[in-house]
C-alpha positions as CSV (number, residue, x, y, z in Angstrom):
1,X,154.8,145.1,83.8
2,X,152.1,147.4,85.0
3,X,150.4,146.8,88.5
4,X,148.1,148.3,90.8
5,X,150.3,150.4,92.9
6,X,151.6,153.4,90.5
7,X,155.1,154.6,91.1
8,X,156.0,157.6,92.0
9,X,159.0,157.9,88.8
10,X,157.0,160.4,86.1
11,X,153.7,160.4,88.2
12,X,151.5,163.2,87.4
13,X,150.4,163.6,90.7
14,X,151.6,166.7,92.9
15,X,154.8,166.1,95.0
16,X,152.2,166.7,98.2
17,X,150.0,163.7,96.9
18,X,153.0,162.0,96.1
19,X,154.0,162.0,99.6
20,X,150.4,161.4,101.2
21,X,150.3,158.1,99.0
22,X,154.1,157.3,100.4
23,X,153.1,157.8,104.1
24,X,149.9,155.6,103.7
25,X,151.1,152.6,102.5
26,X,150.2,153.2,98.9
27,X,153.6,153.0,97.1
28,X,154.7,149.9,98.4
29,X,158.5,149.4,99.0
30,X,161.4,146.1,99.1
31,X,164.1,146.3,100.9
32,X,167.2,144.0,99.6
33,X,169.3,142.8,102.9
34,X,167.9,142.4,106.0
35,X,171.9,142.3,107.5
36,X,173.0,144.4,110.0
37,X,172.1,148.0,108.1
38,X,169.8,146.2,106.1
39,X,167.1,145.2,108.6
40,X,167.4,149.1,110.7
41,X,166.8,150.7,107.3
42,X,163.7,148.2,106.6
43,X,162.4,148.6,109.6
44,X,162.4,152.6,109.7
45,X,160.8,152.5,105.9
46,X,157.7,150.3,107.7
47,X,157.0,152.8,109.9
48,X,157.1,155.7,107.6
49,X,155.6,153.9,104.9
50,X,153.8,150.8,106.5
51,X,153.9,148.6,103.4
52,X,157.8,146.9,103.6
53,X,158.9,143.7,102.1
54,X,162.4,142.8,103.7
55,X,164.1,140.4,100.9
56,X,167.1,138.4,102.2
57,X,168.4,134.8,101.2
58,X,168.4,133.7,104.4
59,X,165.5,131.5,105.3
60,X,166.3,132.3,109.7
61,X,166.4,135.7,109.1
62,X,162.9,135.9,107.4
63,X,161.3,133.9,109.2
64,X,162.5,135.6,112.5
65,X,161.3,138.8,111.2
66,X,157.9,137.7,109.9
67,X,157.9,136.4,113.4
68,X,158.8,139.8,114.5
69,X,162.2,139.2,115.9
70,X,165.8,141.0,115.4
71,X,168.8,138.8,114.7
72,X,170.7,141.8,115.2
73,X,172.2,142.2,118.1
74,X,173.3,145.1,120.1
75,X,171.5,147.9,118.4
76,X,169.3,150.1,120.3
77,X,165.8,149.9,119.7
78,X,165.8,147.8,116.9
79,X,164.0,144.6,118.6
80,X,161.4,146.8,119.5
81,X,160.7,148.7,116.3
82,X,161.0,145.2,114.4
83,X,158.2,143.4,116.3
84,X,156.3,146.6,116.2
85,X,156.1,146.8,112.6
86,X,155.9,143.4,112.3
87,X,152.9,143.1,114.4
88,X,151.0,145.6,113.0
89,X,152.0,144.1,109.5
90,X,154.0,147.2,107.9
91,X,156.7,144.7,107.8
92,X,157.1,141.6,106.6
93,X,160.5,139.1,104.7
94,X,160.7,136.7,101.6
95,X,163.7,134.7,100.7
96,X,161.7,135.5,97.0
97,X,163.4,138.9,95.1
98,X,160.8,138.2,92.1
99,X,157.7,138.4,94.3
100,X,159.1,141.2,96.4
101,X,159.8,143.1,93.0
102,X,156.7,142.4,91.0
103,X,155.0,143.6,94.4
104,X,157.2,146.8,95.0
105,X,157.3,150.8,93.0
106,X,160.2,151.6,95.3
107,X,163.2,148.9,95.6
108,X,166.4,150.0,97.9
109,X,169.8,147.7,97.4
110,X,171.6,147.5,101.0
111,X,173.3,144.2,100.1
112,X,177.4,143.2,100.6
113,X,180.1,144.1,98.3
114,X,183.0,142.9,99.6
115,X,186.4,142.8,97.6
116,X,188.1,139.8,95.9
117,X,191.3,138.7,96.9
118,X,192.8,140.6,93.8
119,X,191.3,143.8,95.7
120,X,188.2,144.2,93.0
121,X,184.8,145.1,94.3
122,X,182.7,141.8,94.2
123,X,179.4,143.0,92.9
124,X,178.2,139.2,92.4
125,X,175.5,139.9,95.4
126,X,174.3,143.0,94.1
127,X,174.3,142.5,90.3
128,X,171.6,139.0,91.9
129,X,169.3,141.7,93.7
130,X,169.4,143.7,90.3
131,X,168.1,140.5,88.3
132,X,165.8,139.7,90.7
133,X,164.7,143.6,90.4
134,X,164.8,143.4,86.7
135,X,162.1,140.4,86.4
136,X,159.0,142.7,88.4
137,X,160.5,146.1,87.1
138,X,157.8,148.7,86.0
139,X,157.1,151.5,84.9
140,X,157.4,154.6,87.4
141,X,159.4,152.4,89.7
142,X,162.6,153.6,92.2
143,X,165.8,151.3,92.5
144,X,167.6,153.8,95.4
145,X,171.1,151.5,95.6
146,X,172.7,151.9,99.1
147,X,175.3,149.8,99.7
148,X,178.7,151.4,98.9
149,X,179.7,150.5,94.9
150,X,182.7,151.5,92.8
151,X,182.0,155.4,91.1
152,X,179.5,155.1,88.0
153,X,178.1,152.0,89.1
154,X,174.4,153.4,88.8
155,X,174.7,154.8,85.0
156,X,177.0,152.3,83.7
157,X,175.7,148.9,85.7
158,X,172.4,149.1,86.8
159,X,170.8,151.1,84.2
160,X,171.6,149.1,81.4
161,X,171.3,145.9,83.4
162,X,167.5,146.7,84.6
163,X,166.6,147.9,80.8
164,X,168.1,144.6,79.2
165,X,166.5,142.0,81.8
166,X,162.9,144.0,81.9
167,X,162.1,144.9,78.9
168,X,161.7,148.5,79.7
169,X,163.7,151.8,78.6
170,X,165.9,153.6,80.6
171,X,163.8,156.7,81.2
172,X,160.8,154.8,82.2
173,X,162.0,154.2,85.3
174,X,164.4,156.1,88.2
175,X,168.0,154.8,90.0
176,X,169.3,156.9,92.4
177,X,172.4,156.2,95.0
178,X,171.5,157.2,98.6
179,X,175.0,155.8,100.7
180,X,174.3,154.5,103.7
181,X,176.1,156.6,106.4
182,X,175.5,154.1,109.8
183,X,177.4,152.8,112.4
184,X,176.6,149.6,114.1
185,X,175.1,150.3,117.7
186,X,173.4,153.4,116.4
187,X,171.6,152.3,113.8
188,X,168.0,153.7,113.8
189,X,169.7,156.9,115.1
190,X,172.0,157.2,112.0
191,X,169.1,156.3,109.5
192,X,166.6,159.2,110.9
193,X,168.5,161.9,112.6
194,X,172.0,161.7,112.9
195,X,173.4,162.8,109.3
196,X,172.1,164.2,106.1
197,X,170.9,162.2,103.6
198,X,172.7,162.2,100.4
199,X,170.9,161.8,97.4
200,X,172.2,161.8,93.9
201,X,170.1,160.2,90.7
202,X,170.6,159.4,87.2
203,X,168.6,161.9,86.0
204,X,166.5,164.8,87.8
205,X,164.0,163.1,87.9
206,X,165.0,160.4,89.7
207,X,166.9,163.0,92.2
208,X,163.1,164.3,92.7
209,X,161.7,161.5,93.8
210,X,164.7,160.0,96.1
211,X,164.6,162.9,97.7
212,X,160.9,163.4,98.5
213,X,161.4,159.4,99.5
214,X,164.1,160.3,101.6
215,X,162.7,163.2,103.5
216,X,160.2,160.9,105.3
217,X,162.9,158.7,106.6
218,X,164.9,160.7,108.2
219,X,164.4,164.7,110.3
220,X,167.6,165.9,109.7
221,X,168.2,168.0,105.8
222,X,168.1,165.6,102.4
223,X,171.1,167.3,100.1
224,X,170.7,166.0,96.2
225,X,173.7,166.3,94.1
226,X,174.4,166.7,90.9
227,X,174.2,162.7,89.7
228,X,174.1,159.3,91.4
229,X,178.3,159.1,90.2
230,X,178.7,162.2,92.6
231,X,176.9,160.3,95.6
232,X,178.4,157.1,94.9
233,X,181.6,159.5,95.7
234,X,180.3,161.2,98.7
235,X,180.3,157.6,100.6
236,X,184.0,156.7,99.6
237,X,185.2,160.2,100.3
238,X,184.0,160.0,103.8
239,X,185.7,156.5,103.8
240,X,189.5,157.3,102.5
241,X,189.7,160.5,104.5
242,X,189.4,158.3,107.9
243,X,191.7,156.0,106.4
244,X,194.4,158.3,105.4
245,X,193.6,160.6,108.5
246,X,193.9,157.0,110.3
247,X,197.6,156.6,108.4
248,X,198.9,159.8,109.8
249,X,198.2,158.8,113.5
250,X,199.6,155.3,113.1
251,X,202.6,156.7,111.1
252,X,203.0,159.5,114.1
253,X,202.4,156.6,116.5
254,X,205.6,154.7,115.3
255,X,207.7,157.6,115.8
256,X,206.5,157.7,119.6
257,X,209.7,156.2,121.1
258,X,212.3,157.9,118.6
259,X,210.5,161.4,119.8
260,X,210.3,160.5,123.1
261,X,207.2,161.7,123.4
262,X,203.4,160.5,124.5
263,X,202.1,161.1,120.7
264,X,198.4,160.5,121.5
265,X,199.1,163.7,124.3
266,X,200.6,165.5,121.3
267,X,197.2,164.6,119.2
268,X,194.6,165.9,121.8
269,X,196.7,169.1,122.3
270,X,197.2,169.7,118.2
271,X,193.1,169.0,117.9
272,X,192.4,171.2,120.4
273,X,193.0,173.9,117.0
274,X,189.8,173.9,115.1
275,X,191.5,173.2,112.0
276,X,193.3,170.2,113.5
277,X,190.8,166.7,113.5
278,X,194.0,164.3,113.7
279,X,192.3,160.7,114.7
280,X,193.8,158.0,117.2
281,X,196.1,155.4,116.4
282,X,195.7,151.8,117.1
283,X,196.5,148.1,115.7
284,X,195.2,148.4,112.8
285,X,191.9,149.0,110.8
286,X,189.0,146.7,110.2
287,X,185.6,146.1,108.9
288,X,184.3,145.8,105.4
289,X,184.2,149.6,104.9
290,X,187.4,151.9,105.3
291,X,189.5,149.3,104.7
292,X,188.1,148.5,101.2
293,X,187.3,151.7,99.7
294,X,190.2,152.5,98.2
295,X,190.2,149.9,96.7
296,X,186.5,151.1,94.8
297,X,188.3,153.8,93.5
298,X,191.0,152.8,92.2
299,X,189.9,149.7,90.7
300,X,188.1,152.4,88.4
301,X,190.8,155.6,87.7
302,X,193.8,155.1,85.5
303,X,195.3,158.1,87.7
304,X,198.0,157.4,90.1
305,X,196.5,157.3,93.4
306,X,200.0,157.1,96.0
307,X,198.5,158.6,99.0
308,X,195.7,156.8,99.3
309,X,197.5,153.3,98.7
310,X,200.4,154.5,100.9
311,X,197.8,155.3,103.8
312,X,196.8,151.7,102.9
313,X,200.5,150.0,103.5
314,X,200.6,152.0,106.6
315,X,197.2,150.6,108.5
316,X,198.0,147.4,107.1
317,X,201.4,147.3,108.9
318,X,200.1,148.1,112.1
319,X,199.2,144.6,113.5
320,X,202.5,143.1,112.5
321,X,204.2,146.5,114.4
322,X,201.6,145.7,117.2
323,X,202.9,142.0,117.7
324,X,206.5,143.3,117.2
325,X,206.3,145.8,119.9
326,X,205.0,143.1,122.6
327,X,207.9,141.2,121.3
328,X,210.3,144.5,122.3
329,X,208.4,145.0,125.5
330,X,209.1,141.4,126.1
331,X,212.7,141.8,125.6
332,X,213.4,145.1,127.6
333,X,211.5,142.7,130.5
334,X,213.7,139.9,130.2
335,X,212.2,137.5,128.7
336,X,211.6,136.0,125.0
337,X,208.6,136.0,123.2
338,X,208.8,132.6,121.4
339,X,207.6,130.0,123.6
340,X,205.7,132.8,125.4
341,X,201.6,132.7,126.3
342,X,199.7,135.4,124.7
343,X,196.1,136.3,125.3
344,X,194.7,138.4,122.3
345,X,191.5,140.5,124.0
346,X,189.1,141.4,121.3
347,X,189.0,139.5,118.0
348,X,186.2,141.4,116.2
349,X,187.1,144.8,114.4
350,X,185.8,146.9,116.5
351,X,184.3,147.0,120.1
352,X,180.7,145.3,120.6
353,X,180.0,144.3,116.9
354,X,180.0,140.4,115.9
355,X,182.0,141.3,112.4
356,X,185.8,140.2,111.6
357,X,185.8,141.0,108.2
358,X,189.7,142.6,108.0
359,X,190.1,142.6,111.8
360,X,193.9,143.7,112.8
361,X,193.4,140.9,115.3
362,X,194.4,138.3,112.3
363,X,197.2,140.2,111.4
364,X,198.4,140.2,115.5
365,X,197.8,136.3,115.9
366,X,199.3,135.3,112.6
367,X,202.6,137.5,113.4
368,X,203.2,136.3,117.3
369,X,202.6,132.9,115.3
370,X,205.1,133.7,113.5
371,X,207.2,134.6,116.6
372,X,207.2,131.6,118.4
373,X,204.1,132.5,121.0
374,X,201.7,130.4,122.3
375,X,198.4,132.5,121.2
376,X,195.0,132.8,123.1
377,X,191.8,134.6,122.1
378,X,189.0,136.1,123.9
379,X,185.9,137.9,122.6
380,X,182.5,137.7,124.2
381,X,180.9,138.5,120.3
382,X,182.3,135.2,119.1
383,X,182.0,131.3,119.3
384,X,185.0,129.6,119.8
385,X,184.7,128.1,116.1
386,X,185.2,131.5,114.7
387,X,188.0,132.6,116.9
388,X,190.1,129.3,116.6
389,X,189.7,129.9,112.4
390,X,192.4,132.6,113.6
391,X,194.8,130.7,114.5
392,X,194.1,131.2,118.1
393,X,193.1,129.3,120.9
394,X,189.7,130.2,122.3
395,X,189.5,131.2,125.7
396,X,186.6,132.2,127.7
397,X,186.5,135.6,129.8
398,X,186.0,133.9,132.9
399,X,188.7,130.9,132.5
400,X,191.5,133.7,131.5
401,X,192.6,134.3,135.1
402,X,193.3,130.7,135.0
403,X,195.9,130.5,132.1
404,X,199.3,131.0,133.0
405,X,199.7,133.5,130.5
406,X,202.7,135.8,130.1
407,X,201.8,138.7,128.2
408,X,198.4,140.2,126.6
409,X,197.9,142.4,123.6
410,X,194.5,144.8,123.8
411,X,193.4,144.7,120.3
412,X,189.8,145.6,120.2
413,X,188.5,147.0,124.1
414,X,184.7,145.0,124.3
415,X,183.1,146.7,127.3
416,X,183.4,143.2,128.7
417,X,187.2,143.7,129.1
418,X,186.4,146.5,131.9
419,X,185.7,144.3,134.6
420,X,189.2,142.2,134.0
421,X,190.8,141.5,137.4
422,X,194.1,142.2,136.3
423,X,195.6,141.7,140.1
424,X,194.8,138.1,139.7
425,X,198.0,137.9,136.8
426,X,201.3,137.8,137.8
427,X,204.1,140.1,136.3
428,X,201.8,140.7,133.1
429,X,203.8,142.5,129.4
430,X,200.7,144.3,127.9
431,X,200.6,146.3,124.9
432,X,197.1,148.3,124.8
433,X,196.6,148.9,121.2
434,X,193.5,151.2,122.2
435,X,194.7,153.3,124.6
436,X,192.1,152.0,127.3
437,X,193.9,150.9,130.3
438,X,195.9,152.8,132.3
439,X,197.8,152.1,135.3
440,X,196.2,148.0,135.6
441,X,199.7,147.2,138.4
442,X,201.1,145.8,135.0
443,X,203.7,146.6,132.4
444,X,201.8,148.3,129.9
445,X,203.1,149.5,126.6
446,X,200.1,152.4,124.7
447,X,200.3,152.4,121.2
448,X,201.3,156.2,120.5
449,X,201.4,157.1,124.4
450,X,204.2,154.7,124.8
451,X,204.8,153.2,128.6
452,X,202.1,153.3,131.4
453,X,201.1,151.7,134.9
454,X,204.7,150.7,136.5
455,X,207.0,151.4,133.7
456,X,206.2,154.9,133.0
457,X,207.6,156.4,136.2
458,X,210.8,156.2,134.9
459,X,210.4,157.4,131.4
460,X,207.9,159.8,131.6
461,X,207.4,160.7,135.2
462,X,204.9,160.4,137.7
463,X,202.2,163.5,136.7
464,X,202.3,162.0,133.2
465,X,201.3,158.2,134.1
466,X,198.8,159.4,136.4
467,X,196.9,160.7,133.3
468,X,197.2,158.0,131.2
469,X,193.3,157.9,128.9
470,X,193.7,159.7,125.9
471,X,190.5,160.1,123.9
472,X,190.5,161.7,120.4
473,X,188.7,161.2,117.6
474,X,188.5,157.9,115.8
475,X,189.0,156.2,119.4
């Protein structure tokens, strides 16, 4: 296929004319995803470029955006910068990959891969945006993947797929991995400024021109590497090194009460060494990234990999130990936990994001199922459909001081929780799985820092409970 916009993969033209045609709309670009990365990163290629096609398969999501609105919420700046570029046309959606493709010279992947329940990266999304690719593919065209993808994904998948399905050889047009390195809330941020961007093709060539594409998105430094296998790397590297890292904490966390020791004190002091980054403990670890990565590597290495499946067994356990140490606070109170009301605060996997997707929460509710308890959930991100699928009685923030509950379990601290009267409870068992409460006139058990508020005193002393927030990083 040959069309009116030339690529910039093989073009003769210099790299500064290359770039002049990129800024002014010339090399028109798709964007594959318009999710909750998806959408930021379309929206900061329409205002570099001003010529964006936004591709998702949901019919809502284009729509709002061709109507110039964001169905992503809590993320800085993004409603504004969507309408903008919608408005002045740089940006517009189709639920139609084909036409978005036959229309496009640059095409960048930022769809799901999630993992199947035998822990294998599901590629069935992405390998659907690479047919749709495949069928408007030409000549000098781009394909930048930048959803995570298991090591070699780029040379062995999505080179041979595009050639078979458009008719063209491999060398007539570039693939190059860029990882996405974003967190939700920060966004735009994240896309332009906040990290380098990592580049890595299949060939130099294709290096070349993700890199000169790359270099208008964002102000900080583009680093290439060596090949698009070594990028595809970079992102899971930075992924099991916070899960491991995460491992340790939660491993040092458990021993808090043999030690006798505030281990999330211990962790601040021990970081306070510059080669020292140990991050914070907590209930568990969610989300569709750190969580699954592992799993991308070793679903493609016949090596033994024990550390990184060990770190794995050990942030899994932690919502089970979380429900079992309410269960031992419980008891050294008294009082049983079966037959005993529990409110769950935070159901999503982490603070102020809508996503459950491997949320410790689950693991919490189905274990003080398990125990007997009577289990409520609250979280302002969720409808009540989507919180009772846990096993969980919804529970609004305002009707909670109304429940007669008996004990509560912090598992993910939405800014919401802050204003929580928690005077109005009576003769509360809490186990703060974040570490941000403090002294709230209740029985509070920190994972890693062990007792605060009223039971502290005599375990730990007074100076000690008075300081009772512990940052750190990973918090």
């Amino acid at each position: 296929m040959s069309r009116e916009h030339p690529g910039l993969y093989g073009s003769d033209r210099s790299p500064d004319e290359q770039t002049r045609a990129l800024r002014a709309g010339e090399v028109p670009v798709a964007v594959y995803g318009l999710g909750k990365m998806g959408l930021p990163l379309a929206a900061v290629y329409a205002r570099a470029t001003g010529n964006v096609t936004g591709v998702d398969i949901s019919e809502d999501v284009v729509g709002g955006v061709n109507d110039g609105e964001c169905h992503v919420a809590k993320e800085p700046g993004l409603p504004e910068l969507v309408a903008e570029q919608a408005e002045r046309g740089a940006l517009r959606a189709t639920t139609d990959g084909v036409a978005a493709a036959e229309g496009a010279a640059v095409h960048v992947i930022i769809v799901p891969t999630p993992l199947t329940d035998d822990r294998e990266p599901d590629l069935a999304a992405f390998e659907a945006v690479l047919d749709s690719i495949a069928r408007g593919l030409a000549p000098g065209d781009l394909v930048v993947v930048e959803c995570t993808v298991p090591p070699g994904t780029s040379k062995d998948l999505v080179i041979p797929h595009l050639a078979d399905r458009s008719g063209l050889s491999a060398g007539e047009f570039g693939v190059a991995f860029c990882p996405e390195r974003t967190s939700s809330g920060r966004a735009l941020r994240d896309i332009t400024e906040s990290h380098p961007k990592i580049v890595g093709g299949v060939d130099a060539e294709s290096t070349r021109v993700a890199a000169l594409v790359y270099g208008e998105i964002t102000a900080n430094e583009v680093i290439p590497v060596r090949d698009a296998t070594t990028a595809e790397a970079v992102k899971l590297f930075e992924g099991v090194y916070r899960d491991v890292n995460i491992a340790l904490a939660n491993e040092l966390a458990r021993l808090r009460d043999d030690l006798g020791i505030d281990v999330t004190e211990a962790i601040d002091a021990a970081n306070t060494q510059p080669y020292c980054d140990i991050h914070a403990p907590g209930p568990g670890v969610g989300g569709h990234c750190i969580p699954w990565y592992p799993y991308f590597i070793t679903s493609r290495v016949a090596a033994e990999t024990p550390l990184l499946l060990t770190a794995r067994e050990v942030n899994d356990s932690m919502p089970a130990f979380t429900a079992d140490k309410l269960r031992d606070e419980l008891a050294a109170a008294g009082r049983e936990i079966r037959g005993a009301t529990v409110a769950i605060l935070g159901v999503t996997y982490r603070p102020g994001v809508a996503e459950t997707r491997a949320t410790p929460a689950a693991g919490v509710i189905d274990r003080l199922n398990d125990l007997g308890a009577t289990v409520l959930a609250v979280d302002p991100m969720l409808s009540d459909e989507v919180v009772a699928s846990f096993g969980a009685t919804p529970v609004s923030l305002s009707d909670l001081p109304n429940r007669a509950i008996d004990a509560a379990v912090v598992v993910t601290p939405h800014e919401e929780f802050d204003g929580i009267d928690w005077a109005a409870f009576d003769d509360l068992v809490v186990v703060d799985g974040r570490g941000t409460l403090g002294d709230i006139g209740h029985r509070v058990y920190e994972i890693g820092g062990g007792p605060r508020g009223e039971s502290s005193e005599t375990e730990a002393g007074p100076e000690i409970a008075a300081d009772s927030s512990h940052g750190g990083p990973g918090r």
